[in-house]
Every structure is written in C-alpha cells, then in structure tokens.
Short mmCIF file of C-alpha atoms in Angstrom, two decimals:
data_model
loop_
_atom_site.label_atom_id
_atom_site.label_comp_id
_atom_site.label_asym_id
_atom_site.label_seq_id
_atom_site.Cartn_x
_atom_site.Cartn_y
_atom_site.Cartn_z
CA UNK A 148 72.97 117.77 -63.67
CA UNK A 149 76.17 119.92 -65.17
CA UNK A 150 76.11 120.56 -68.91
CA UNK A 151 72.23 119.16 -69.04
CA UNK A 152 69.79 121.31 -71.59
CA UNK A 153 67.16 122.37 -70.12
CA UNK A 154 65.75 124.63 -72.40
CA UNK A 155 68.35 125.88 -74.66
CA UNK A 156 68.56 122.65 -77.23
CA UNK A 157 68.44 119.73 -78.28
CA UNK A 158 65.25 118.28 -80.07
CA UNK A 159 61.87 120.92 -80.61
CA UNK A 160 59.24 120.92 -78.67
CA UNK A 161 55.90 118.51 -79.28
CA UNK A 162 53.86 121.38 -80.00
CA UNK A 163 54.39 122.96 -83.17
CA UNK A 164 53.49 126.65 -82.28
CA UNK A 165 55.45 127.16 -79.33
CA UNK A 166 57.51 130.12 -78.58
CA UNK A 167 61.79 129.55 -79.95
CA UNK A 168 64.71 129.40 -77.64
CA UNK A 169 65.60 132.62 -78.75
CA UNK A 170 62.39 133.96 -77.80
CA UNK A 171 62.39 132.55 -74.16
CA UNK A 172 66.32 132.77 -73.95
CA UNK A 173 67.14 133.72 -70.01
CA UNK A 174 70.96 135.40 -70.58
CA UNK A 175 71.32 139.17 -71.76
CA UNK A 176 72.08 137.70 -75.60
CA UNK A 177 70.69 140.06 -78.34
CA UNK A 178 69.44 137.54 -81.40
CA UNK A 179 69.48 138.65 -85.08
CA UNK A 180 67.63 136.97 -88.06
CA UNK A 181 65.58 134.25 -86.07
CA UNK A 182 68.26 133.71 -84.21
CA UNK A 183 70.94 132.42 -86.28
CA UNK A 184 73.23 134.84 -84.86
CA UNK A 185 74.13 135.97 -81.18
CA UNK A 186 75.58 138.55 -79.78
CA UNK A 187 76.10 140.14 -76.60
CA UNK A 188 74.40 142.72 -74.74
CA UNK A 189 76.99 145.14 -75.70
CA UNK A 190 76.68 144.02 -79.38
CA UNK A 191 76.44 147.90 -80.49
CA UNK A 192 80.26 148.69 -79.86
CA UNK A 193 80.12 146.52 -83.47
CA UNK A 194 79.49 149.39 -85.02
CA UNK A 195 82.28 151.46 -83.70
CA UNK A 196 84.63 148.80 -84.07
CA UNK A 197 83.90 148.25 -88.03
CA UNK A 198 83.97 152.23 -88.04
CA UNK A 199 87.62 152.30 -86.56
CA UNK A 200 88.51 149.62 -89.39
CA UNK A 201 86.75 150.92 -92.80
CA UNK A 202 87.32 154.34 -91.93
CA UNK A 203 91.52 154.28 -92.54
CA UNK A 204 91.28 151.85 -95.13
CA UNK A 205 88.64 154.10 -97.14
CA UNK A 206 90.53 156.98 -96.74
CA UNK A 207 94.14 154.55 -97.63
CA UNK A 208 92.36 153.61 -100.98
CA UNK A 209 90.95 156.64 -101.79
CA UNK A 210 93.89 159.16 -100.81
CA UNK A 211 97.36 156.72 -101.40
CA UNK A 212 96.44 153.54 -102.66
CA UNK A 213 94.84 155.69 -105.92
CA UNK A 214 97.42 158.24 -106.11
CA UNK A 215 99.74 155.38 -106.43
CA UNK A 216 97.96 153.61 -109.31
CA UNK A 217 97.34 157.11 -111.14
CA UNK A 218 100.67 158.90 -110.41
CA UNK A 219 103.21 155.96 -110.46
CA UNK A 220 104.10 153.33 -113.36
CA UNK A 221 104.08 149.41 -113.12
CA UNK A 222 100.36 149.72 -111.82
CA UNK A 223 101.49 149.59 -108.25
CA UNK A 224 98.58 150.95 -107.08
CA UNK A 225 95.48 148.86 -107.91
CA UNK A 226 96.99 145.64 -106.25
CA UNK A 227 97.89 147.49 -103.55
CA UNK A 228 94.60 148.91 -103.26
CA UNK A 229 93.09 145.73 -104.19
CA UNK A 230 94.50 143.86 -101.40
CA UNK A 231 93.72 146.54 -99.15
CA UNK A 232 89.83 145.74 -99.73
CA UNK A 233 90.05 142.38 -99.88
CA UNK A 234 92.34 142.04 -96.00
CA UNK A 235 89.57 144.65 -94.78
CA UNK A 236 86.43 142.44 -96.18
CA UNK A 237 88.56 139.17 -94.47
CA UNK A 238 89.26 141.38 -91.38
CA UNK A 239 85.58 142.05 -91.18
CA UNK A 240 83.97 137.89 -91.38
CA UNK A 241 86.48 137.19 -88.70
CA UNK A 242 84.80 140.19 -86.59
CA UNK A 243 81.51 138.17 -87.17
CA UNK A 244 82.55 134.80 -86.63
CA UNK A 245 83.91 136.18 -83.24
CA UNK A 246 80.80 138.01 -82.14
CA UNK A 247 77.88 136.60 -84.17
CA UNK A 248 78.19 132.82 -82.30
CA UNK A 249 77.49 131.08 -79.41
CA UNK A 250 81.06 131.81 -77.70
CA UNK A 251 80.35 128.19 -75.89
CA UNK A 252 77.53 128.67 -73.70
CA UNK A 253 76.37 125.47 -71.61
CA UNK A 254 72.66 125.55 -70.79
CA UNK A 255 71.10 125.91 -67.58
CA UNK A 256 69.64 123.05 -65.67
CA UNK A 257 65.80 123.90 -64.99
CA UNK A 258 66.24 122.72 -61.46
CA UNK A 259 69.19 122.06 -59.27
CA UNK A 260 71.20 118.79 -59.29
CA UNK A 261 70.49 116.32 -56.48
CA UNK A 262 72.44 116.97 -53.53
CA UNK A 263 75.06 114.21 -52.60
CA UNK A 264 75.73 112.63 -48.55
CA UNK A 265 71.37 112.27 -48.18
CA UNK A 266 71.60 109.18 -46.18
CA UNK A 267 68.36 106.83 -47.35
CA UNK A 268 68.14 105.00 -43.86
CA UNK A 269 67.26 108.41 -42.47
CA UNK A 270 63.86 108.40 -40.79
CA UNK A 271 61.56 110.94 -41.68
CA UNK A 272 60.80 113.24 -38.31
CA UNK A 273 63.78 112.13 -36.93
CA UNK A 274 65.97 114.73 -34.78
CA UNK A 275 69.05 114.63 -36.43
CA UNK A 276 68.40 115.94 -40.39
CA UNK A 277 70.73 114.23 -42.50
CA UNK A 278 73.49 116.36 -44.58
CA UNK A 279 71.88 117.71 -47.24
CA UNK A 280 73.44 120.63 -48.71
CA UNK A 281 74.72 121.25 -52.22
CA UNK A 282 78.53 121.90 -51.95
CA UNK A 283 79.77 124.77 -53.23
CA UNK A 284 82.87 122.95 -54.76
CA UNK A 285 83.87 119.89 -55.95
CA UNK A 286 87.22 118.51 -56.63
CA UNK A 287 87.76 117.38 -60.57
CA UNK A 288 91.26 115.51 -61.74
CA UNK A 289 92.98 116.62 -64.43
CA UNK A 290 96.01 115.44 -65.68
CA UNK A 291 96.67 114.48 -62.21
CA UNK A 292 96.26 117.71 -60.98
CA UNK A 293 93.04 118.22 -58.60
CA UNK A 294 90.76 121.24 -59.78
CA UNK A 295 87.95 122.83 -58.37
CA UNK A 296 84.66 123.37 -59.76
CA UNK A 297 82.20 125.62 -58.68
CA UNK A 298 78.17 125.63 -58.54
CA UNK A 299 76.65 128.50 -60.36
CA UNK A 300 73.49 129.54 -58.62
CA UNK A 301 72.05 131.07 -61.51
CA UNK A 302 72.66 128.43 -64.21
CA UNK A 303 72.07 125.50 -61.42
CA UNK A 304 74.69 123.67 -62.28
CA UNK A 305 78.13 122.58 -61.38
CA UNK A 306 80.78 124.83 -64.07
CA UNK A 307 82.98 122.33 -65.86
CA UNK A 308 86.82 123.27 -65.65
CA UNK A 309 87.89 126.42 -67.09
CA UNK A 310 84.04 127.40 -67.19
CA UNK A 311 83.13 130.71 -65.45
CA UNK A 312 80.03 132.58 -65.46
CA UNK A 313 80.34 135.78 -67.87
CA UNK A 314 78.46 139.06 -65.43
CA UNK A 315 77.40 140.78 -68.62
CA UNK A 316 76.08 137.92 -70.87
CA UNK A 317 74.59 135.91 -67.85
CA UNK A 318 75.50 132.30 -69.10
CA UNK A 319 78.10 129.82 -68.05
CA UNK A 320 80.59 129.88 -71.05
CA UNK A 321 83.09 127.06 -71.42
CA UNK A 322 86.66 127.89 -71.68
CA UNK A 323 85.85 131.27 -70.73
CA UNK A 324 88.93 133.53 -71.23
CA UNK A 325 87.23 137.04 -71.40
CA UNK A 326 84.06 139.09 -72.43
CA UNK A 327 85.55 141.40 -75.17
CA UNK A 328 83.64 144.75 -75.59
CA UNK A 329 85.10 145.63 -78.96
CA UNK A 330 83.08 142.53 -80.30
CA UNK A 331 80.27 142.79 -78.44
CA UNK A 332 80.79 139.03 -77.05
CA UNK A 333 82.16 136.46 -74.74
CA UNK A 334 85.70 134.95 -76.19
CA UNK A 335 85.15 131.22 -75.03
CA UNK A 336 85.54 127.28 -76.45
CA UNK A 337 83.97 128.20 -80.19
CA UNK A 338 85.02 131.46 -80.98
CA UNK A 339 88.95 131.98 -78.92
CA UNK A 340 90.40 131.12 -82.46
CA UNK A 341 88.40 133.34 -84.52
CA UNK A 342 89.26 136.28 -81.72
CA UNK A 343 92.90 135.88 -82.22
CA UNK A 344 92.67 135.81 -86.20
CA UNK A 345 90.70 139.25 -86.14
CA UNK A 346 93.27 140.26 -83.67
CA UNK A 347 96.32 139.37 -85.56
CA UNK A 348 94.86 140.73 -88.98
CA UNK A 349 94.29 143.97 -87.83
CA UNK A 350 97.36 144.26 -86.90
CA UNK A 351 98.77 142.87 -90.46
CA UNK A 352 96.17 145.40 -91.70
CA UNK A 353 97.16 148.09 -89.70
CA UNK A 354 101.14 147.21 -90.53
CA UNK A 355 100.25 147.31 -94.46
CA UNK A 356 98.78 150.54 -94.45
CA UNK A 357 101.22 152.05 -92.41
CA UNK A 358 104.06 150.52 -94.64
CA UNK A 359 102.15 151.98 -97.68
CA UNK A 360 101.55 155.48 -96.28
CA UNK A 361 105.98 155.61 -96.17
CA UNK A 362 106.57 154.21 -99.75
CA UNK A 363 103.78 157.13 -101.04
CA UNK A 364 105.54 159.84 -98.59
CA UNK A 365 109.00 158.10 -100.23
CA UNK A 366 107.79 157.89 -103.99
CA UNK A 367 106.50 162.10 -103.48
CA UNK A 368 110.28 162.54 -102.08
CA UNK A 369 112.08 161.01 -104.80
CA UNK A 370 109.55 162.67 -107.92
CA UNK A 371 110.12 166.22 -106.83
CA UNK A 372 113.57 166.30 -105.48
CA UNK A 373 112.29 167.26 -102.05
CA UNK A 374 112.76 166.84 -98.25
CA UNK A 375 110.97 164.00 -96.93
CA UNK A 376 109.24 167.12 -94.50
CA UNK A 377 107.76 168.41 -97.23
CA UNK A 378 106.42 165.47 -99.22
CA UNK A 379 105.27 164.83 -95.69
CA UNK A 380 102.57 168.14 -96.79
CA UNK A 381 101.82 167.24 -99.68
CA UNK A 382 100.33 164.35 -98.56
CA UNK A 383 98.12 164.75 -95.05
CA UNK A 384 96.06 161.82 -95.44
CA UNK A 385 99.04 160.27 -94.94
CA UNK A 386 100.13 161.56 -91.87
CA UNK A 387 97.21 160.84 -90.39
CA UNK A 388 96.55 157.25 -91.46
CA UNK A 389 100.91 157.13 -89.92
CA UNK A 390 99.29 158.14 -86.63
CA UNK A 391 96.35 156.56 -86.47
CA UNK A 392 97.97 152.84 -87.47
CA UNK A 393 100.85 153.81 -85.62
CA UNK A 394 98.92 153.90 -81.87
CA UNK A 395 96.27 151.15 -83.31
CA UNK A 396 99.48 148.41 -83.73
CA UNK A 397 100.46 149.12 -80.44
CA UNK A 398 97.05 148.01 -78.92
CA UNK A 399 96.10 144.98 -81.30
CA UNK A 400 99.65 144.08 -81.47
CA UNK A 401 100.38 143.70 -78.28
CA UNK A 402 97.33 142.01 -77.43
CA UNK A 403 98.37 138.93 -80.69
CA UNK A 404 101.76 139.05 -79.05
CA UNK A 405 99.78 138.38 -75.20
CA UNK A 406 97.41 135.92 -76.67
CA UNK A 407 100.24 134.00 -78.59
CA UNK A 408 102.32 133.64 -75.32
CA UNK A 409 98.69 132.75 -73.37
CA UNK A 410 98.21 130.04 -76.58
CA UNK A 411 101.81 128.69 -76.23
CA UNK A 412 101.51 127.79 -72.62
CA UNK A 413 97.38 126.85 -72.91
CA UNK A 414 96.31 129.60 -70.70
CA UNK A 415 93.18 131.75 -71.02
CA UNK A 416 93.11 135.42 -69.81
CA UNK A 417 90.95 134.42 -66.74
CA UNK A 418 93.20 132.21 -65.50
CA UNK A 419 96.56 134.27 -66.20
CA UNK A 420 94.46 137.44 -64.17
CA UNK A 421 93.50 134.61 -61.60
CA UNK A 422 95.66 131.61 -60.71
CA UNK A 423 98.74 132.53 -62.18
CA UNK A 424 100.15 129.52 -63.25
CA UNK A 425 103.72 130.47 -63.32
CA UNK A 426 103.39 130.13 -59.05
CA UNK A 427 101.44 126.54 -59.16
CA UNK A 428 101.18 123.85 -62.11
CA UNK A 429 99.05 124.42 -65.27
CA UNK A 430 96.93 121.19 -66.16
CA UNK A 431 95.92 122.14 -69.15
CA UNK A 432 99.22 122.98 -70.40
CA UNK A 433 101.07 120.07 -73.19
CA UNK A 434 103.77 121.55 -74.68
CA UNK A 435 103.49 124.51 -77.25
CA UNK A 436 102.80 122.52 -80.03
CA UNK A 437 100.08 120.41 -78.88
CA UNK A 438 98.89 123.92 -77.04
CA UNK A 439 99.28 126.02 -80.47
CA UNK A 440 97.29 122.44 -82.61
CA UNK A 441 94.61 122.78 -79.93
CA UNK A 442 93.50 126.35 -80.67
CA UNK A 443 94.01 126.03 -84.25
CA UNK A 444 93.76 122.76 -85.79
CA UNK A 445 91.11 120.43 -83.06
CA UNK A 446 87.37 119.94 -84.64
CA UNK A 447 85.37 123.13 -82.89
CA UNK A 448 82.65 121.35 -80.91
CA UNK A 449 79.18 121.76 -81.92
CA UNK A 450 76.26 124.47 -79.79
CA UNK A 451 75.18 123.18 -77.36
CA UNK A 452 72.13 125.24 -77.90
CA UNK A 453 69.72 124.92 -80.57
CA UNK A 454 68.50 128.40 -80.37
CA UNK A 455 65.70 127.90 -83.25
CA UNK A 456 64.26 124.76 -81.66
CA UNK A 457 60.89 125.26 -80.08
CA UNK A 458 60.89 125.21 -76.20
CA UNK A 459 59.39 122.32 -74.96
CA UNK A 460 57.08 121.82 -72.98
CA UNK A 461 57.63 121.03 -69.74
CA UNK A 462 57.77 117.63 -68.06
CA UNK A 463 56.99 118.57 -64.47
CA UNK A 464 53.47 120.67 -64.07
CA UNK A 465 51.54 119.79 -61.34
CA UNK A 466 54.39 119.45 -59.23
CA UNK A 467 55.90 121.40 -56.25
CA UNK A 468 58.42 123.68 -57.52
CA UNK A 469 62.00 123.25 -56.20
CA UNK A 470 64.59 125.80 -54.50
CA UNK A 471 66.90 127.96 -56.92
CA UNK A 472 69.51 128.51 -54.82
CA UNK A 473 72.60 126.85 -54.03
CA UNK A 474 71.24 124.74 -51.33
CA UNK A 475 68.45 123.29 -51.45
CA UNK A 476 66.65 120.20 -49.19
CA UNK A 477 65.72 117.19 -51.08
CA UNK A 478 63.00 116.39 -49.13
CA UNK A 479 60.96 119.16 -50.56
CA UNK A 480 58.38 118.02 -53.90
CA UNK A 481 58.76 114.22 -52.35
CA UNK A 482 56.60 112.26 -51.29
CA UNK A 483 57.73 110.29 -47.99
CA UNK A 484 58.29 106.85 -49.86
CA UNK A 485 60.92 108.59 -51.95
CA UNK A 486 62.85 109.22 -48.48
CA UNK A 487 62.40 106.26 -46.70
CA UNK A 488 63.69 102.98 -48.33
CA UNK A 489 60.86 100.06 -48.41
CA UNK A 490 58.04 102.32 -47.12
CA UNK A 491 54.82 102.80 -49.48
CA UNK A 492 54.45 106.51 -50.40
CA UNK A 493 52.15 108.50 -47.89
CA UNK A 494 50.12 111.57 -49.08
CA UNK A 495 49.55 114.47 -47.11
CA UNK A 496 45.71 114.05 -46.35
CA UNK A 497 44.57 117.18 -44.32
CA UNK A 498 41.63 116.22 -42.68
CA UNK A 499 43.46 113.65 -41.32
CA UNK A 500 46.95 115.77 -40.48
CA UNK A 501 44.09 117.92 -38.61
CA UNK A 502 42.88 114.75 -36.44
CA UNK A 503 45.89 114.13 -35.95
CA UNK A 504 46.68 117.79 -34.32
CA UNK A 505 43.24 117.33 -32.67
CA UNK A 506 45.03 114.48 -30.26
CA UNK A 507 47.98 116.46 -29.72
CA UNK A 508 46.22 118.86 -28.80
CA UNK A 509 44.27 116.39 -26.31
CA UNK A 510 47.55 115.04 -25.26
CA UNK A 511 48.38 118.37 -24.10
CA UNK A 512 45.82 119.07 -22.28
CA UNK A 513 46.84 116.20 -20.40
CA UNK A 514 49.79 117.05 -19.94
CA UNK A 515 48.84 120.08 -17.57
CA UNK A 516 47.33 117.74 -14.64
CA UNK A 517 49.79 116.64 -12.09
CA UNK A 518 49.15 113.68 -9.81
CA UNK A 519 46.65 115.61 -7.40
CA UNK A 520 44.71 116.71 -10.28
CA UNK A 521 45.32 120.60 -9.24
CA UNK A 522 45.05 121.60 -12.71
CA UNK A 523 41.44 119.60 -13.87
CA UNK A 524 39.78 122.51 -12.86
CA UNK A 525 41.81 125.18 -14.75
CA UNK A 526 40.26 128.04 -15.97
CA UNK A 527 39.01 127.91 -19.62
CA UNK A 528 41.39 130.43 -20.56
CA UNK A 529 44.23 128.12 -19.74
CA UNK A 530 42.88 125.15 -21.34
CA UNK A 531 42.09 127.36 -24.43
CA UNK A 532 45.77 129.03 -24.21
CA UNK A 533 47.37 125.18 -24.24
CA UNK A 534 45.15 124.46 -27.51
CA UNK A 535 45.90 126.97 -29.38
CA UNK A 536 50.20 125.95 -28.34
CA UNK A 537 49.09 122.50 -28.97
CA UNK A 538 48.40 123.90 -32.89
CA UNK A 539 44.38 124.25 -32.91
CA UNK A 540 42.04 126.74 -32.33
CA UNK A 541 38.44 126.59 -31.38
CA UNK A 542 37.73 125.74 -34.33
CA UNK A 543 39.77 122.75 -35.22
CA UNK A 544 42.47 124.96 -37.77
CA UNK A 545 45.79 124.89 -37.46
CA UNK A 546 47.57 127.49 -35.85
CA UNK A 547 51.33 128.55 -35.79
CA UNK A 548 52.60 130.52 -31.86
CA UNK A 549 56.41 130.94 -32.45
CA UNK A 550 56.48 133.19 -29.58
CA UNK A 551 55.64 130.75 -26.90
CA UNK A 552 58.32 128.01 -26.91
CA UNK A 553 58.46 126.85 -23.37
CA UNK A 554 55.01 126.74 -23.03
CA UNK A 555 55.13 124.48 -19.76
CA UNK A 556 56.90 127.49 -17.54
CA UNK A 557 54.37 129.65 -19.18
CA UNK A 558 51.92 127.85 -17.74
CA UNK A 559 52.94 126.75 -14.95
CA UNK A 560 54.18 130.76 -13.58
CA UNK A 561 50.33 131.78 -14.92
CA UNK A 562 49.12 129.36 -12.00
CA UNK A 563 51.05 130.59 -9.22
CA UNK A 564 50.60 133.95 -10.25
CA UNK A 565 47.05 133.29 -9.57
#
C-alpha cells in the first residue's frame, strides 16, 4: 500500500546483529553520525555555502566591527560584532536543520501494491485474461478538486498528493518543493519551514553587513572631513563587502520574496512551474493567513523512517519474487486456490505435469489420423515432430517450439509434398 514502511522505519528486526536501516538505504543519501543526520548526495556543497557565509562575516568583524569598537565612542563596535556573530551562528544552525534532517521521505514498499480490478470468478486457463494491470495514475479528491496521483516504479507505491520523486536523492518526498543544491538536500514537508527561515535570515544578514559597512564609511568621512569617495578608499574591505552583499541580497532576497508568495498561495516550487495554479483551481489554498499558519505554526510530522533501527528480517523467504515494474500480474507467485473462488490450492507437481503433457502428445498424434487412416503409417520422423510440437521429446521432457505455430498445416503440407 502507498505510504507503507517496507524497510525504512518502525520497529527493529528480531536479530540484534543485523545491519541498520541507514546501512542498507536504497536512496542516494549520505548519513553522518550513524544515521543521526541525513544529507543529499551533493552534501559537499554545504562547505561552499558555509564558506560564502562565514568568510564575509569574518572580514566584517575584523575590518569593520573591530574598527568601530576601537575608534568610535559609546562602545558601538562591540554590540555590532556580537550581533554579527550570533546572527551568523543562528543562520548556520538553520542551514543544518534544513540539510541534515529527513525532508519527508516516504519509505519504499517491498512489493508492488495489489492490482485492482481482478475478477475473482475468472477461471485459470480461460482464454480471456482478467484486467490485472496497475493503473499508472489514481484520482484523489482534495477539498472537492480531483487530483491525480502517480505510481512510482522505483518506490513501488502510489505517491500521495503533492509528493514527487527526487531524481537526485532517489526518494519520494512528501510536499516536494525542489532539490536545493546550496543546502544539498530535498526541500519537502519536514524542512521547508527551516529552509525559508535560512534564506530569509541570510537576506537579513546581508542587509546587516551592507548597512554597517556604510555606517563605517560615513564615520570615516565625518571624522576626517573628507569626501565619501576618499573615505571609501580608506577601507577597501568595506568596498568588497558592499559589492558582495549587494549581489547576494538580490539572490537570497529575491528567493525570499518568491517563497513568501508561494506560502501565501499554498504552492510549492514544483507545482508553480509545473501546474500553474493561476490557470486552474488550487485545492490547497485556504487563504493567506491559514496558509502562513500551516507553514510556521503547524506541528511538523514525525519522520516515517527510523534510520538507526535494525533492518527487519524478510517475511517472504521461499516465495517467488514478485515483479518490481509498474505493471504486474497478480497470478505470479500464488497458488491456484488464491485465484479461483471455492477451490483447494493445487501445487505444481512436475512429474504429474509431465504425464499430462504426455497424454496431450498422444492426443496430438491421434489428430494426425484422418477417417481413412492414411496417416496411420506415417514416417517416424513425422510422429516425432508432432510429439515435439505437443511439448515432449523422446525422453519425455518438456520442450518449447515457438517457431511452429500452425503445426497442422505444416504437417499436411509435408505429407502432400512426399
């Protein structure tokens, strides 16, 4: 069933020495501290993101905030430096909360779901095959609007509404927004709040550094009674920070505004680019206030995966493997009694099946005789060919001859040609 845990969470296995879930994880994730933190496969980009935050703040503290503290009265520089350090630590903690937690991964199913539409009264071996295919999409009604949910061949489940499969992490993620390369993680149901807080706090940090760099330049101009250009020339570090933060604020600031719009209309980035709700009804939009409350004040659901649990022992040892593609036949791996109503299960017995095929071969040889018996003395090669067509060779073993489908016509043509 969709959303069922197959190897991703829940209770630990019976054996205490089995591998942990994160050690057998089928996604492309990277785990740290024995499964306590989960990152995307591009987690190394975090080093770049952290450098882009820490480096300018360090330059600001050394060349701007320190000079404000040493050269100007009222102790202005110390609180400026403390605020910059605390704000940076807060920003980095939000980055870790965004990239190091489960974004809302749905555990994979061990087997595909049971197909729908199977007619229980269908006879096995009948000429008509009952409908046994899994539908690729299902219709789900959300707030009076029909929403299509797709079947995921990789996770073997029907994705819930707003769920999508990330091709980078190779997981189905609830309320999938996008995969962010800057944080090295999918953005979904369980980390979208922290993602927006990280982006918005980074915007504020850029404005903070940008503003106090101008304060320092103005202080230099007023104290030395020089032009603003000469004052800027006396602090090249401030010029570099002004240029850097001006460029960065357009990126993170624009991202903050864009996601504020998405939150107010209860959309995801994936939905905005794919479905364009401005041209159709959005079943998730409940008004600006309720939409914002859903993001920031609702309870974050617990993870459906227990990465540090033991892998449960397989429950289907000895059974035939079930197919893993999107379409399957429910007859595979079942006894006949599971399909036919009111009949006892029939085991597949190879000796008995060989005997039945032998009777079939004898019946096929009788079919070669007409009323006058002119085929009664047919050549042994012809009889052997007919028997091989029926399914047995000289030793009574089963054979396949898919190339001869019109065996009756071929046998008659051979006889007339002789």
